[in-house]
Amino acid sequence: MHVVVPYRVSDPKTRLAPVCSPAERETLSRAMLADVLDAVAGAGHDPTVLATEPFDIPDGASASVEVDDRPLSVAVNAVLCDRVERDSPVAVVMGDLALATPAALSDLFTTDGAVVFAPGRGGGTNAFVARHPEFRTDYHGASYRDHRRICADVGVTPRTVDSYRLGTDVDAPADLVEVLLHASENGRTRRFLAERFSLATGDGRVTVERRE
Amino acid sequence: MHVVVPYRVSDPKTRLAPVCSPAERETLSRAMLADVLDAVAGAGHDPTVLATEPFDIPDGASASVEVDDRPLSVAVNAVLCDRVERDSPVAVVMGDLALATPAALSDLFTTDGAVVFAPGRGGGTNAFVARHPEFRTDYHGASYRDHRRICADVGVTPRTVDSYRLGTDVDAPADLVEVLLHASENGRTRRFLAERFSLATGDGRVTVERRE
């Protein structure tokens, strides 16, 4: 399967600005991408990073790079148009799924269906597989709802995989809790964060706090 | 399997106070409980509600009720002590898992292991199965981390099921988005909320807004 990992190269993860410096956000974002690429490889596929500009794949990870500086939906749709119309299924996996494992991705990749979604928290579409020539993406707003509508428009009944790991993208400070608790202890993302943050449970809600 | 659903009867779901009246919070909480009980029944088990005080099971749902007004961990541990020490496995499923389905619960119930967790967002332990006589709960703080430590203390390597549905408990206003997008359209919870709220995608993040 052709597995595409969209990736924004410059100024990534702006919603983490309250807790991470710009340099930390870039390092964290690269670590997450490398962990996702490893998970895709572990599931038996060679990933392609769909990057907003040229950049070097992080050390230790392996992927092809295609550059497309257009908005996310446009860039992904160009891939879908090119591949799926030639009867070649495409998987799109976001580069910030720091909890992704080969097993969770394999479950997505091997689930039958013209379109199969791994929904993300807050209405996102964290990953999907498209085997139908007319499915297209629209990542603006509640994309999961919109993607279901697009499926209905082209006569597809989508399927969904039920995965906490794929449903967890790392955008906001609260998401760092998920990495510290659930990401692989050997992964780059968890190691990077665990050196800098620990869990805090002061008022009953779990957050992260910077280590002394 | 003995399936226990802990339930706080009075003043439930206080974190929803910014968007729901006290009466709405009570109705919503009862709706979620009834949907969870239905899902447990759909998975082939007769649930027992572990309630903080006597109350009537919502119409249309079916369960036994046991009352224990002690703190959650103490009440659950009393059940574990009583049942698991007699070699009878126990499942504990929180009453606010509005996205739970029979399939997701069956996956939890049938996963082998001395202790099997369905972790929840923010370090919670949304559901688990215990087959080991010494496992006990501590729901304060980051309970998933603490429960793993308790497993280590008693020599158990816990297993985890990867479920977005079981990982989503409904506590805060943002969680209502999950219900509107992913809960069963025929469930009481989604119907109750869909009559009152719709999705709002104004600034890029998805929230709920009250219908006119």
GROMACS .gro file of N, CA and C in nm, chain B residues 73-195:
model
  369
  285SER      N    1  -1.271   0.408   4.488
  285SER     CA    2  -1.171   0.301   4.496
  285SER      C    3  -1.207   0.201   4.605
  286VAL      N    4  -1.257   0.250   4.717
  286VAL     CA    5  -1.291   0.162   4.829
  286VAL      C    6  -1.407   0.070   4.789
  287ALA      N    7  -1.506   0.128   4.725
  287ALA     CA    8  -1.623   0.049   4.686
  287ALA      C    9  -1.586  -0.056   4.582
  288VAL      N   10  -1.504  -0.017   4.483
  288VAL     CA   11  -1.463  -0.114   4.381
  288VAL      C   12  -1.374  -0.222   4.442
  289ASN      N   13  -1.285  -0.182   4.530
  289ASN     CA   14  -1.197  -0.281   4.591
  289ASN      C   15  -1.274  -0.383   4.675
  290ALA      N   16  -1.383  -0.339   4.735
  290ALA     CA   17  -1.465  -0.433   4.812
  290ALA      C   18  -1.523  -0.540   4.718
  291VAL      N   19  -1.563  -0.499   4.599
  291VAL     CA   20  -1.614  -0.596   4.501
  291VAL      C   21  -1.502  -0.691   4.458
  292LEU      N   22  -1.385  -0.633   4.426
  292LEU     CA   23  -1.272  -0.716   4.383
  292LEU      C   24  -1.236  -0.817   4.491
  293CYS      N   25  -1.232  -0.769   4.614
  293CYS     CA   26  -1.195  -0.855   4.727
  293CYS      C   27  -1.293  -0.971   4.738
  294ASP      N   28  -1.419  -0.940   4.722
  294ASP     CA   29  -1.522  -1.041   4.738
  294ASP      C   30  -1.522  -1.141   4.623
  295ARG      N   31  -1.508  -1.093   4.502
  295ARG     CA   32  -1.528  -1.179   4.385
  295ARG      C   33  -1.400  -1.247   4.337
  296VAL      N   34  -1.297  -1.166   4.314
  296VAL     CA   35  -1.178  -1.221   4.249
  296VAL      C   36  -1.110  -1.321   4.341
  297GLU      N   37  -1.118  -1.299   4.471
  297GLU     CA   38  -1.056  -1.395   4.562
  297GLU      C   39  -1.130  -1.528   4.560
  298ARG      N   40  -1.251  -1.527   4.507
  298ARG     CA   41  -1.322  -1.654   4.488
  298ARG      C   42  -1.309  -1.704   4.344
  299ASP      N   43  -1.205  -1.655   4.276
  299ASP     CA   44  -1.176  -1.700   4.139
  299ASP      C   45  -1.284  -1.661   4.040
  300SER      N   46  -1.354  -1.553   4.068
  300SER     CA   47  -1.456  -1.505   3.976
  300SER      C   48  -1.408  -1.373   3.918
  301PRO      N   49  -1.377  -1.368   3.787
  301PRO     CA   50  -1.326  -1.243   3.731
  301PRO      C   51  -1.428  -1.130   3.740
  302VAL      N   52  -1.376  -1.009   3.747
  302VAL     CA   53  -1.461  -0.890   3.758
  302VAL      C   54  -1.420  -0.791   3.649
  303ALA      N   55  -1.519  -0.733   3.584
  303ALA     CA   56  -1.495  -0.621   3.494
  303ALA      C   57  -1.556  -0.497   3.557
  304VAL      N   58  -1.485  -0.385   3.548
  304VAL     CA   59  -1.537  -0.258   3.597
  304VAL      C   60  -1.539  -0.161   3.479
  305VAL      N   61  -1.656  -0.111   3.450
  305VAL     CA   62  -1.677  -0.026   3.332
  305VAL      C   63  -1.742   0.103   3.379
  306MET      N   64  -1.678   0.216   3.355
  306MET     CA   65  -1.734   0.343   3.401
  306MET      C   66  -1.867   0.373   3.329
  307GLY      N   67  -1.953   0.441   3.401
  307GLY     CA   68  -2.089   0.466   3.351
  307GLY      C   69  -2.100   0.580   3.253
  308ASP      N   70  -1.988   0.644   3.220
  308ASP     CA   71  -1.994   0.759   3.128
  308ASP      C   72  -1.923   0.730   2.996
  309LEU      N   73  -1.911   0.601   2.963
  309LEU     CA   74  -1.846   0.566   2.835
  309LEU      C   75  -1.954   0.563   2.726
  310ALA      N   76  -1.994   0.680   2.685
  310ALA     CA   77  -2.111   0.693   2.597
  310ALA      C   78  -2.086   0.639   2.456
  311LEU      N   79  -1.960   0.614   2.422
  311LEU     CA   80  -1.928   0.560   2.290
  311LEU      C   81  -1.913   0.407   2.293
  312ALA      N   82  -1.926   0.348   2.411
  312ALA     CA   83  -1.904   0.203   2.423
  312ALA      C   84  -2.002   0.126   2.337
  313THR      N   85  -1.954   0.021   2.276
  313THR     CA   86  -2.037  -0.070   2.197
  313THR      C   87  -2.018  -0.212   2.251
  314PRO      N   88  -2.112  -0.301   2.222
  314PRO     CA   89  -2.091  -0.441   2.260
  314PRO      C   90  -1.960  -0.497   2.205
  315ALA      N   91  -1.923  -0.460   2.083
  315ALA     CA   92  -1.799  -0.513   2.024
  315ALA      C   93  -1.677  -0.466   2.102
  316ALA      N   94  -1.674  -0.338   2.136
  316ALA     CA   95  -1.558  -0.286   2.209
  316ALA      C   96  -1.548  -0.350   2.347
  317LEU      N   97  -1.661  -0.367   2.413
  317LEU     CA   98  -1.659  -0.430   2.545
  317LEU      C   99  -1.625  -0.579   2.536
  318SER      N  100  -1.677  -0.646   2.434
  318SER     CA  101  -1.643  -0.787   2.417
  318SER      C  102  -1.493  -0.805   2.400
  319ASP      N  103  -1.433  -0.714   2.325
  319ASP     CA  104  -1.289  -0.723   2.304
  319ASP      C  105  -1.215  -0.713   2.438
  320LEU      N  106  -1.260  -0.622   2.524
  320LEU     CA  107  -1.201  -0.611   2.658
  320LEU      C  108  -1.225  -0.738   2.739
  321PHE      N  109  -1.350  -0.781   2.742
  321PHE     CA  110  -1.386  -0.893   2.828
  321PHE      C  111  -1.316  -1.024   2.788
  322THR      N  112  -1.289  -1.037   2.658
  322THR     CA  113  -1.234  -1.164   2.611
  322THR      C  114  -1.082  -1.162   2.593
  323THR      N  115  -1.020  -1.050   2.621
  323THR     CA  116  -0.873  -1.046   2.614
  323THR      C  117  -0.816  -1.118   2.736
  324ASP      N  118  -0.733  -1.217   2.708
  324ASP     CA  119  -0.671  -1.291   2.819
  324ASP      C  120  -0.577  -1.202   2.897
  325GLY      N  121  -0.564  -1.230   3.024
  325GLY     CA  122  -0.468  -1.157   3.106
  325GLY      C  123  -0.517  -1.149   3.249
  326ALA      N  124  -0.422  -1.144   3.342
  326ALA     CA  125  -0.458  -1.132   3.483
  326ALA      C  126  -0.526  -0.998   3.510
  327VAL      N  127  -0.477  -0.895   3.443
  327VAL     CA  128  -0.541  -0.763   3.449
  327VAL      C  129  -0.535  -0.704   3.309
  328VAL      N  130  -0.647  -0.656   3.260
  328VAL     CA  131  -0.655  -0.597   3.126
  328VAL      C  132  -0.719  -0.459   3.138
  329PHE      N  133  -0.650  -0.358   3.086
  329PHE     CA  134  -0.699  -0.221   3.098
  329PHE      C  135  -0.753  -0.167   2.965
  330ALA      N  136  -0.853  -0.083   2.976
  330ALA     CA  137  -0.891   0.007   2.868
  330ALA      C  138  -0.863   0.148   2.919
  331PRO      N  139  -0.746   0.204   2.885
  331PRO     CA  140  -0.712   0.335   2.939
  331PRO      C  141  -0.800   0.445   2.882
  332GLY      N  142  -0.814   0.549   2.960
  332GLY     CA  143  -0.893   0.664   2.917
  332GLY      C  144  -0.808   0.788   2.904
  333ARG      N  145  -0.861   0.883   2.834
  333ARG     CA  146  -0.788   1.006   2.811
  333ARG      C  147  -0.749   1.073   2.943
  334GLY      N  148  -0.627   1.128   2.946
  334GLY     CA  149  -0.583   1.200   3.065
  334GLY      C  150  -0.543   1.111   3.180
  335GLY      N  151  -0.503   0.990   3.150
  335GLY     CA  152  -0.452   0.904   3.256
  335GLY      C  153  -0.557   0.825   3.329
  336GLY      N  154  -0.679   0.825   3.281
  336GLY     CA  155  -0.786   0.752   3.348
  336GLY      C  156  -0.782   0.603   3.318
  337THR      N  157  -0.857   0.530   3.398
  337THR     CA  158  -0.876   0.386   3.374
  337THR      C  159  -1.025   0.367   3.349
  338ASN      N  160  -1.064   0.372   3.223
  338ASN     CA  161  -1.206   0.376   3.192
  338ASN      C  162  -1.275   0.242   3.213
  339ALA      N  163  -1.200   0.135   3.196
  339ALA     CA  164  -1.256   0.002   3.218
  339ALA      C  165  -1.141  -0.094   3.239
  340PHE      N  166  -1.167  -0.201   3.309
  340PHE     CA  167  -1.064  -0.305   3.324
  340PHE      C  168  -1.131  -0.437   3.359
  341VAL      N  169  -1.054  -0.543   3.337
  341VAL     CA  170  -1.092  -0.677   3.383
  341VAL      C  171  -0.984  -0.724   3.478
  342ALA      N  172  -1.023  -0.777   3.593
  342ALA     CA  173  -0.928  -0.831   3.690
  342ALA      C  174  -0.957  -0.978   3.712
  343ARG      N  175  -0.853  -1.058   3.693
  343ARG     CA  176  -0.862  -1.202   3.721
  343ARG      C  177  -0.758  -1.243   3.825
  344HIS      N  178  -0.691  -1.145   3.882
  344HIS     CA  179  -0.585  -1.173   3.980
  344HIS      C  180  -0.635  -1.135   4.119
  345PRO      N  181  -0.614  -1.221   4.218
  345PRO     CA  182  -0.676  -1.195   4.349
  345PRO      C  183  -0.622  -1.074   4.423
  346GLU      N  184  -0.503  -1.026   4.384
  346GLU     CA  185  -0.444  -0.917   4.463
  346GLU      C  186  -0.455  -0.780   4.398
  347PHE      N  187  -0.505  -0.772   4.277
  347PHE     CA  188  -0.515  -0.640   4.214
  347PHE      C  189  -0.619  -0.554   4.285
  348ARG      N  190  -0.583  -0.430   4.312
  348ARG     CA  191  -0.675  -0.335   4.373
  348ARG      C  192  -0.669  -0.202   4.298
  349THR      N  193  -0.770  -0.119   4.312
  349THR     CA  194  -0.775   0.008   4.239
  349THR      C  195  -0.735   0.126   4.327
  350ASP      N  196  -0.692   0.231   4.256
  350ASP     CA  197  -0.667   0.360   4.319
  350ASP      C  198  -0.698   0.465   4.213
  351TYR      N  199  -0.821   0.515   4.218
  351TYR     CA  200  -0.867   0.602   4.110
  351TYR      C  201  -0.822   0.747   4.124
  352HIS      N  202  -0.756   0.779   4.230
  352HIS     CA  203  -0.711   0.918   4.248
  352HIS      C  204  -0.595   0.947   4.152
  353GLY      N  205  -0.592   1.068   4.096
  353GLY     CA  206  -0.478   1.108   4.013
  353GLY      C  207  -0.474   1.036   3.879
  354ALA      N  208  -0.351   1.008   3.834
  354ALA     CA  209  -0.332   0.940   3.705
  354ALA      C  210  -0.350   0.791   3.730
  355SER      N  211  -0.474   0.747   3.733
  355SER     CA  212  -0.502   0.612   3.781
  355SER      C  213  -0.439   0.505   3.692
  356TYR      N  214  -0.430   0.531   3.563
  356TYR     CA  215  -0.371   0.429   3.476
  356TYR      C  216  -0.226   0.402   3.515
  357ARG      N  217  -0.151   0.507   3.543
  357ARG     CA  218  -0.012   0.489   3.587
  357ARG      C  219  -0.008   0.414   3.721
  358ASP      N  220  -0.096   0.457   3.812
  358ASP     CA  221  -0.097   0.394   3.945
  358ASP      C  222  -0.141   0.248   3.936
  359HIS      N  223  -0.236   0.221   3.850
  359HIS     CA  224  -0.282   0.082   3.836
  359HIS      C  225  -0.173  -0.007   3.777
  360ARG      N  226  -0.092   0.049   3.689
  360ARG     CA  227   0.020  -0.030   3.637
  360ARG      C  228   0.122  -0.058   3.748
  361ARG      N  229   0.143   0.040   3.834
  361ARG     CA  230   0.235   0.019   3.947
  361ARG      C  231   0.181  -0.087   4.042
  362ILE      N  232   0.050  -0.084   4.064
  362ILE     CA  233  -0.010  -0.184   4.153
  362ILE      C  234   0.007  -0.323   4.091
  363CYS      N  235  -0.010  -0.331   3.961
  363CYS     CA  236   0.015  -0.460   3.892
  363CYS      C  237   0.158  -0.506   3.916
  364ALA      N  238   0.252  -0.415   3.897
  364ALA     CA  239   0.392  -0.453   3.917
  364ALA      C  240   0.414  -0.500   4.060
  365ASP      N  241   0.352  -0.433   4.154
  365ASP     CA  242   0.370  -0.470   4.295
  365ASP      C  243   0.322  -0.613   4.325
  366VAL      N  244   0.221  -0.658   4.251
  366VAL     CA  245   0.168  -0.792   4.276
  366VAL      C  246   0.215  -0.892   4.171
  367GLY      N  247   0.315  -0.849   4.090
  367GLY     CA  248   0.377  -0.943   3.998
  367GLY      C  249   0.298  -0.971   3.872
  368VAL      N  250   0.213  -0.877   3.832
  368VAL     CA  251   0.130  -0.896   3.713
  368VAL      C  252   0.179  -0.805   3.602
  369THR      N  253   0.191  -0.860   3.480
  369THR     CA  254   0.215  -0.777   3.362
  369THR      C  255   0.081  -0.751   3.296
  370PRO      N  256   0.030  -0.628   3.308
  370PRO     CA  257  -0.105  -0.603   3.257
  370PRO      C  258  -0.108  -0.597   3.106
  371ARG      N  259  -0.222  -0.623   3.051
  371ARG     CA  260  -0.244  -0.603   2.909
  371ARG      C  261  -0.336  -0.482   2.890
  372THR      N  262  -0.338  -0.434   2.768
  372THR     CA  263  -0.417  -0.314   2.738
  372THR      C  264  -0.493  -0.336   2.608
  373VAL      N  265  -0.619  -0.299   2.603
  373VAL     CA  266  -0.690  -0.300   2.476
  373VAL      C  267  -0.685  -0.159   2.417
  374ASP      N  268  -0.677  -0.153   2.286
  374ASP     CA  269  -0.661  -0.027   2.214
  374ASP      C  270  -0.795   0.015   2.157
  375SER      N  271  -0.872   0.092   2.233
  375SER     CA  272  -1.007   0.128   2.190
  375SER      C  273  -1.034   0.277   2.211
  376TYR      N  274  -1.061   0.344   2.100
  376TYR     CA  275  -1.103   0.484   2.110
  376TYR      C  276  -1.236   0.494   2.183
  377ARG      N  277  -1.325   0.401   2.156
  377ARG     CA  278  -1.458   0.406   2.218
  377ARG      C  279  -1.450   0.393   2.370
  378LEU      N  280  -1.371   0.297   2.415
  378LEU     CA  281  -1.359   0.280   2.560
  378LEU      C  282  -1.268   0.387   2.621
  379GLY      N  283  -1.183   0.446   2.541
  379GLY     CA  284  -1.094   0.549   2.592
  379GLY      C  285  -1.159   0.686   2.607
  380THR      N  286  -1.283   0.698   2.563
  380THR     CA  287  -1.351   0.828   2.565
  380THR      C  288  -1.457   0.829   2.673
  381ASP      N  289  -1.429   0.892   2.785
  381ASP     CA  290  -1.531   0.915   2.887
  381ASP      C  291  -1.582   1.058   2.871
  382VAL      N  292  -1.701   1.081   2.916
  382VAL     CA  293  -1.763   1.212   2.892
  382VAL      C  294  -1.766   1.290   3.023
  383ASP      N  295  -1.673   1.381   3.035
  383ASP     CA  296  -1.659   1.462   3.157
  383ASP      C  297  -1.673   1.611   3.130
  384ALA      N  298  -1.609   1.656   3.024
  384ALA     CA  299  -1.594   1.799   2.999
  384ALA      C  300  -1.672   1.838   2.872
  385PRO      N  301  -1.698   1.969   2.855
  385PRO     CA  302  -1.772   2.011   2.736
  385PRO      C  303  -1.713   1.960   2.605
  386ALA      N  304  -1.579   1.955   2.594
  386ALA     CA  305  -1.519   1.907   2.468
  386ALA      C  306  -1.558   1.763   2.438
  387ASP      N  307  -1.588   1.686   2.543
  387ASP     CA  308  -1.624   1.546   2.521
  387ASP      C  309  -1.760   1.531   2.453
  388LEU      N  310  -1.842   1.635   2.461
  388LEU     CA  311  -1.974   1.627   2.396
  388LEU      C  312  -1.959   1.617   2.244
  389VAL      N  313  -1.850   1.674   2.192
  389VAL     CA  314  -1.820   1.660   2.049
  389VAL      C  315  -1.810   1.512   2.012
  390GLU      N  316  -1.743   1.437   2.097
  390GLU     CA  317  -1.724   1.294   2.068
  390GLU      C  318  -1.857   1.220   2.060
  391VAL      N  319  -1.948   1.255   2.151
  391VAL     CA  320  -2.080   1.191   2.150
  391VAL      C  321  -2.153   1.224   2.020
  392LEU      N  322  -2.152   1.352   1.982
  392LEU     CA  323  -2.226   1.392   1.862
  392LEU      C  324  -2.168   1.328   1.736
  393LEU      N  325  -2.040   1.299   1.737
  393LEU     CA  326  -1.977   1.242   1.618
  393LEU      C  327  -1.976   1.090   1.617
  394HIS      N  328  -1.961   1.028   1.734
  394HIS     CA  329  -1.927   0.885   1.733
  394HIS      C  330  -2.024   0.795   1.809
  395ALA      N  331  -2.106   0.849   1.897
  395ALA     CA  332  -2.197   0.761   1.971
  395ALA      C  333  -2.306   0.711   1.877
  396SER      N  334  -2.367   0.600   1.916
  396SER     CA  335  -2.474   0.543   1.833
  396SER      C  336  -2.587   0.644   1.814
  397GLU      N  337  -2.631   0.656   1.689
  397GLU     CA  338  -2.740   0.751   1.661
  397GLU      C  339  -2.869   0.711   1.731
  398ASN      N  340  -2.881   0.584   1.766
  398ASN     CA  341  -3.001   0.537   1.834
  398ASN      C  342  -2.988   0.541   1.986
  399GLY      N  343  -2.871   0.575   2.034
  399GLY     CA  344  -2.850   0.577   2.179
  399GLY      C  345  -2.917   0.696   2.244
  400ARG      N  346  -2.946   0.678   2.371
  400ARG     CA  347  -3.011   0.786   2.446
  400ARG      C  348  -2.922   0.909   2.457
  401THR      N  349  -2.793   0.886   2.476
  401THR     CA  350  -2.703   0.999   2.499
  401THR      C  351  -2.695   1.090   2.378
  402ARG      N  352  -2.674   1.030   2.264
  402ARG     CA  353  -2.660   1.112   2.143
  402ARG      C  354  -2.792   1.183   2.111
  403ARG      N  355  -2.902   1.111   2.127
  403ARG     CA  356  -3.031   1.174   2.098
  403ARG      C  357  -3.055   1.294   2.191
  404PHE      N  358  -3.026   1.275   2.319
  404PHE     CA  359  -3.045   1.384   2.416
  404PHE      C  360  -2.960   1.505   2.379
  405LEU      N  361  -2.834   1.479   2.347
  405LEU     CA  362  -2.744   1.591   2.317
  405LEU      C  363  -2.775   1.655   2.182
  406ALA      N  364  -2.809   1.573   2.083
  406ALA     CA  365  -2.833   1.626   1.949
  406ALA      C  366  -2.955   1.717   1.945
  407GLU      N  367  -3.048   1.696   2.039
  407GLU     CA  368  -3.163   1.786   2.046
  407GLU      C  369  -3.125   1.923   2.099
   0.00000   0.00000   0.00000
